[in-house]
Coordinates of C-alpha atoms in Angstrom, one line a residue:
X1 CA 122.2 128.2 99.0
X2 CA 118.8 126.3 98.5
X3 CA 119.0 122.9 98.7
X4 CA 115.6 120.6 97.7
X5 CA 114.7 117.5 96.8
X6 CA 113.6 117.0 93.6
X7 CA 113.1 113.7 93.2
X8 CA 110.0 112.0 92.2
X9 CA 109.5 108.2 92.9
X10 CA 107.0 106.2 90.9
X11 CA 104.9 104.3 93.0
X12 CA 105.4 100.8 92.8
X13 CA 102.6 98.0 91.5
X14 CA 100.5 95.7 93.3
X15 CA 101.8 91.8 92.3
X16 CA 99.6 88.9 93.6
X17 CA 101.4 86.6 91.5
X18 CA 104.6 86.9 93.7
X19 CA 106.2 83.7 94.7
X20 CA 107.3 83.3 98.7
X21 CA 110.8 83.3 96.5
X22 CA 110.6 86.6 95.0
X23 CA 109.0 88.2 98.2
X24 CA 112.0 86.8 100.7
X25 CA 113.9 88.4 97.7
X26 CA 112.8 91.8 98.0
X27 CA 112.6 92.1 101.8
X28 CA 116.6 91.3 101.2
X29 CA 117.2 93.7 98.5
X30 CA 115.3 96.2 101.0
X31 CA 117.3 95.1 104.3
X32 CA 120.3 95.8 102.5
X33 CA 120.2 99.2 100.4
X34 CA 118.9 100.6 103.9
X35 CA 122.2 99.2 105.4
X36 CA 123.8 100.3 102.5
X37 CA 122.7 103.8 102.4
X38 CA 122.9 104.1 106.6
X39 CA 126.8 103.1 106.4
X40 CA 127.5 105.9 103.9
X41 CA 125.6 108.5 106.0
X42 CA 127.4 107.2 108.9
X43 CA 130.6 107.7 107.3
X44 CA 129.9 111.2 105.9
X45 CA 133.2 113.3 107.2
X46 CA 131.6 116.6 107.0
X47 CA 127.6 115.6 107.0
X48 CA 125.4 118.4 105.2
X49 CA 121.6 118.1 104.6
X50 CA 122.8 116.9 100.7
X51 CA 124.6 113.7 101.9
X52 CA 122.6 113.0 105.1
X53 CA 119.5 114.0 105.4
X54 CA 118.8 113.9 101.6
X55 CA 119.5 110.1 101.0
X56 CA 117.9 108.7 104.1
X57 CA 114.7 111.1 103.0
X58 CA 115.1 109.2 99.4
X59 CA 115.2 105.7 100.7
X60 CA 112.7 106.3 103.1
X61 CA 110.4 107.0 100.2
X62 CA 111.5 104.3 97.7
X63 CA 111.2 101.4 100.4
X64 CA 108.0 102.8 101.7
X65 CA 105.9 101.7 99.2
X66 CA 107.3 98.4 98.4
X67 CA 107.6 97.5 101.4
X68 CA 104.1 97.9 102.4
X69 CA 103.3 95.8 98.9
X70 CA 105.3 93.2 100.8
X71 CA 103.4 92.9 103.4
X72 CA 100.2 93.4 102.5
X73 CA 100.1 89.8 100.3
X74 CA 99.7 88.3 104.1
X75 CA 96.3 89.5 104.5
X76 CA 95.1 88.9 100.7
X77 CA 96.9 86.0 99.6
X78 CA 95.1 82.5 99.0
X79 CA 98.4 81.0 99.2
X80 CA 99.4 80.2 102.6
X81 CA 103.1 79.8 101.4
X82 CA 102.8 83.0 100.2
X83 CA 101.1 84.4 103.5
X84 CA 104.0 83.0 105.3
X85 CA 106.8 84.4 103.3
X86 CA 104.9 88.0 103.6
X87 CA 104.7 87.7 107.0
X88 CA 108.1 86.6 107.5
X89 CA 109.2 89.6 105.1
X90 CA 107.5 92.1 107.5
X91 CA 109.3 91.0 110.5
X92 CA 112.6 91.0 109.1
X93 CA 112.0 94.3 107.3
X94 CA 110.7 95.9 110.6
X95 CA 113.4 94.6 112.8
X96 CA 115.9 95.9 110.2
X97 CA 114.0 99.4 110.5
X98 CA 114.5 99.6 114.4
X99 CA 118.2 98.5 114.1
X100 CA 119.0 101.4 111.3
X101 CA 116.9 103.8 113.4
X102 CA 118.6 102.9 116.6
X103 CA 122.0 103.7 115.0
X104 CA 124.3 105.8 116.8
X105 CA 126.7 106.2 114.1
X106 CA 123.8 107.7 111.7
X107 CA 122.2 109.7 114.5
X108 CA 125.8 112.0 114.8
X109 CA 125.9 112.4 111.3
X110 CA 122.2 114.2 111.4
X111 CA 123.0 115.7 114.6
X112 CA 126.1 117.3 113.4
X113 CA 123.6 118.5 110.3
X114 CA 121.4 120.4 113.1
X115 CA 124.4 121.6 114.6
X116 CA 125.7 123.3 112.2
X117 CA 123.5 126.6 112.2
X118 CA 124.8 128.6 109.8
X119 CA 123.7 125.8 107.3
X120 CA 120.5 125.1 108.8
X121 CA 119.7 129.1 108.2
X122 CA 120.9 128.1 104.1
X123 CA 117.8 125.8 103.7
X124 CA 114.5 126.3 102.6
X125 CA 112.2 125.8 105.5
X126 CA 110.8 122.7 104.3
X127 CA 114.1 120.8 104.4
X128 CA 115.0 122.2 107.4
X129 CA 111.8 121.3 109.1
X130 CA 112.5 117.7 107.6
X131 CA 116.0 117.4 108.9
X132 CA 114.4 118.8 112.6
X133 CA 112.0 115.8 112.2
X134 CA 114.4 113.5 111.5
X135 CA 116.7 114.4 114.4
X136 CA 113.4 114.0 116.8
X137 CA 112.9 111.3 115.1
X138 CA 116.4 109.4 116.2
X139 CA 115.7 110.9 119.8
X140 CA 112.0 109.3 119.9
X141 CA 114.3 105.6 119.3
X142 CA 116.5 106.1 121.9
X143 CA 119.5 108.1 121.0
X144 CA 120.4 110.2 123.5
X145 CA 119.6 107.4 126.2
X146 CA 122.1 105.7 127.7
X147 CA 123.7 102.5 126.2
X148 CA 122.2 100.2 129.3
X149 CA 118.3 102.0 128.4
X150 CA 118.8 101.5 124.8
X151 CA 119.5 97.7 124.5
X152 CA 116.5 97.5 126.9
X153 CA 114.5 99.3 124.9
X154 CA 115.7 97.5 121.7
X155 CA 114.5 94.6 123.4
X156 CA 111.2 95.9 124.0
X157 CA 110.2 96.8 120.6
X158 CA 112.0 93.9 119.2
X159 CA 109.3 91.9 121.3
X160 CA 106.9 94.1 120.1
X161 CA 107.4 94.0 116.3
X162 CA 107.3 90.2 117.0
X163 CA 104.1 90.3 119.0
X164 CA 102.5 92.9 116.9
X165 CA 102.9 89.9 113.2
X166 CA 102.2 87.1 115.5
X167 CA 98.7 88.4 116.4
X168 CA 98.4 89.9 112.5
X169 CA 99.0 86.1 111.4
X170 CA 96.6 84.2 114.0
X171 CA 94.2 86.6 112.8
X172 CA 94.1 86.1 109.4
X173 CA 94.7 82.3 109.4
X174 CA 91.8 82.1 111.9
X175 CA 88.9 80.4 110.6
X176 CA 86.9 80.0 113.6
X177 CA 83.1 80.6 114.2
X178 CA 81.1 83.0 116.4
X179 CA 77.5 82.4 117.1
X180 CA 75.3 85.6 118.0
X181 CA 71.9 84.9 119.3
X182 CA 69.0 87.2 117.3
X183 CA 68.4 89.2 120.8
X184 CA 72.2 90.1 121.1
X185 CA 72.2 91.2 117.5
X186 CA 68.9 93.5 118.2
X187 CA 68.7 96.7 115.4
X188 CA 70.1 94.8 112.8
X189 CA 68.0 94.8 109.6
X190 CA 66.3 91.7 108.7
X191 CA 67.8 92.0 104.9
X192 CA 71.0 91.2 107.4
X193 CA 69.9 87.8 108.1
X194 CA 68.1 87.0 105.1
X195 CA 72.3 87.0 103.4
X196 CA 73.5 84.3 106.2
X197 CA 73.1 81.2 107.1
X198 CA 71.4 80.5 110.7
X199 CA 71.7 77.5 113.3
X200 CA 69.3 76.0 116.0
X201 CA 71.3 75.5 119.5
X202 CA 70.0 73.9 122.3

């Protein structure tokens, strides 16, 4: 038997009129269908590529895009409440993606998908490749380290993901100035200087 996915998901729509409200909103609709749909594949009794690999495919696709809308209102936004709530929004929506990746639980339900070769030899080579790349996937996160190497390196990329929106925020809120002299800005066309403004330093 061929199993494939079929399902097609509409991509979702840019909103610049989203409130910090309804974006701390979302990122908790988003948090929790993940958890939602990793504590079913978790629980799976006899996991096959239809009830494992299938649904985490499928969310990973639907939450992809909106998420990405989430964040992107920090860079874009005029409204610094607004920048803060996206910002915010990212962090919890990327630390909820290392926990559910991280799972142990999830990872022996895919595991037990590869496992099983006789249905691994039933699907078309496209969803096999997929559930292979998920599998790697898990491994690449930790799973298969031991519990002692995992919380360290859940701490690691927890400081990371932190690190990583901290620097994306001072960035963008950074309204500083940098003054280039005309020698250190040599091979630049003059029509680049005729657009901005100039200052006389002593």
């Amino acid at each position: 038997m061929v199993t494939r996915l079929q399902q097609v998901v509409k991509g979702a729509a840019l909103n610049f009129r989203r409130t910090p409200a309804e974006i701390s909103a979302a990122a908790a609709r988003l948090t929790a269908r993940e958890k939602q749909v990793h504590d079913k594949v978790a629980a799976q009794a006899q996991p096959t590529f239809a009830n494992t690999i299938a649904p985490l495919a499928r969310l990973e696709n639907a939450s992809g895009g909106e998420a990405a809308l989430i964040s992107f209102l920090q860079n874009v936004s005029t409204d610094k409440q607004v920048r803060d709530a996206s910002s915010e929004a990212e962090k919890a929506l990327a630390l909820s993606r290392m926990t559910s990746q991280m799972r142990s639980d999830v990872y022996g339900s895919v595991k037990k998908v590869l496992d099983d070769t006789q249905g691994l030899k039933e699907l078309a080579p496209e969803d096999r490749a997929l559930a292979e790349s998920m599998a790697r996937q898990y491994r690449r996160s930790g799973l298969g380290l031991s519990a002692d190497q995992r919380a360290k390196l859940e701490h690691t990329r927890k400081r990371l993901i932190e690190l990583g929106i901290e620097f994306s925020r001072n960035t963008n809120e950074a309204d500083g100035v940098e003054l280039f002299t005309r020698a250190e800005l040599a091979g630049l066309p003059d029509s680049y200087f005729c657009e901005r403004a100039t200052e006389t330093v002593d």
